[in-house]
Amino acid sequence: MDIRAITEDKLDVICAICLDPSVNQETKDITGSTMDGRIAWIKKRMSIGLEILVALEDPREEKMININ
C-alpha cells in the first residue's frame, strides 16, 4: 500500500478516486459541478491546514472459483 499526501495542484486525483471508471461520460458531466464544489471546499480548507492523504493499493487479481 502506498500512502500519498495530495497537494492542491494534484486534487484531480480526488476526482479520479471518487468516480468509478465504469461511470459513463454523461454521469461524469452531471456530477462535474458537484465535484468542482467539493474541490473548491477542499482548497479553502487546505489553506487553513487540511491535509489529504490517499492510500493506494496495487490492483488485485481476482480469482474465480468454479463450483461444479
Short mmCIF file of C-alpha atoms in Angstrom, two decimals:
data_model
loop_
_atom_site.label_atom_id
_atom_site.label_comp_id
_atom_site.label_asym_id
_atom_site.label_seq_id
_atom_site.Cartn_x
_atom_site.Cartn_y
_atom_site.Cartn_z
CA MET A 1 0.00 0.00 0.00
CA ASP A 2 1.24 3.44 -0.90
CA ILE A 3 0.08 6.42 1.20
CA ARG A 4 0.46 9.77 -0.51
CA ALA A 5 -0.17 13.34 0.57
CA ILE A 6 -2.22 15.19 -2.03
CA THR A 7 -1.17 18.76 -2.76
CA GLU A 8 -3.51 21.41 -4.11
CA ASP A 9 -2.14 21.04 -7.63
CA LYS A 10 -2.94 17.30 -7.58
CA LEU A 11 -6.57 17.50 -6.47
CA ASP A 12 -7.68 15.97 -9.77
CA VAL A 13 -6.60 12.67 -8.18
CA ILE A 14 -9.50 13.08 -5.74
CA CYS A 15 -11.96 13.19 -8.64
CA ALA A 16 -10.42 10.10 -10.19
CA ILE A 17 -10.69 8.19 -6.92
CA CYS A 18 -14.26 9.31 -6.22
CA LEU A 19 -15.65 8.25 -9.59
CA ASP A 20 -15.58 4.61 -10.58
CA PRO A 21 -14.02 4.12 -14.03
CA SER A 22 -17.22 2.42 -15.23
CA VAL A 23 -19.24 5.64 -14.76
CA ASN A 24 -20.31 6.87 -18.19
CA GLN A 25 -19.41 10.31 -19.54
CA GLU A 26 -22.97 11.67 -19.18
CA THR A 27 -22.95 10.92 -15.46
CA LYS A 28 -19.46 12.40 -15.10
CA ASP A 29 -20.70 15.59 -16.77
CA ILE A 30 -23.71 15.77 -14.44
CA THR A 31 -21.59 15.28 -11.31
CA GLY A 32 -18.87 17.65 -12.54
CA SER A 33 -20.31 20.77 -10.91
CA THR A 34 -20.73 18.95 -7.60
CA MET A 35 -17.13 17.75 -7.76
CA ASP A 36 -15.99 21.30 -8.60
CA GLY A 37 -17.73 22.49 -5.43
CA ARG A 38 -16.02 19.80 -3.38
CA ILE A 39 -12.62 20.71 -4.81
CA ALA A 40 -13.24 24.40 -4.02
CA TRP A 41 -14.17 23.47 -0.43
CA ILE A 42 -11.05 21.29 -0.09
CA LYS A 43 -8.81 24.11 -1.41
CA LYS A 44 -10.33 26.54 1.09
CA ARG A 45 -9.75 24.12 3.96
CA MET A 46 -6.21 23.30 2.78
CA SER A 47 -5.36 26.98 3.13
CA ILE A 48 -6.07 26.66 6.86
CA GLY A 49 -4.33 23.33 7.40
CA LEU A 50 -6.41 20.49 5.97
CA GLU A 51 -4.24 17.64 4.68
CA ILE A 52 -5.45 14.96 2.31
CA LEU A 53 -3.85 11.52 2.45
CA VAL A 54 -4.74 8.83 -0.05
CA ALA A 55 -3.99 5.13 0.37
CA LEU A 56 -3.42 3.36 -2.94
CA GLU A 57 -3.10 -0.39 -3.40
CA ASP A 58 -1.80 -2.37 -6.32
CA PRO A 59 -4.70 -3.82 -8.34
CA ARG A 60 -5.74 -7.24 -7.13
CA GLU A 61 -6.15 -10.17 -9.42
CA GLU A 62 -9.49 -11.71 -8.56
CA LYS A 63 -9.69 -15.46 -8.74
CA MET A 64 -12.81 -17.18 -9.94
CA ILE A 65 -13.88 -20.28 -8.09
CA ASN A 66 -15.67 -22.82 -10.25
CA ILE A 67 -18.10 -24.88 -8.19
CA ASN A 68 -19.41 -27.84 -10.17
#
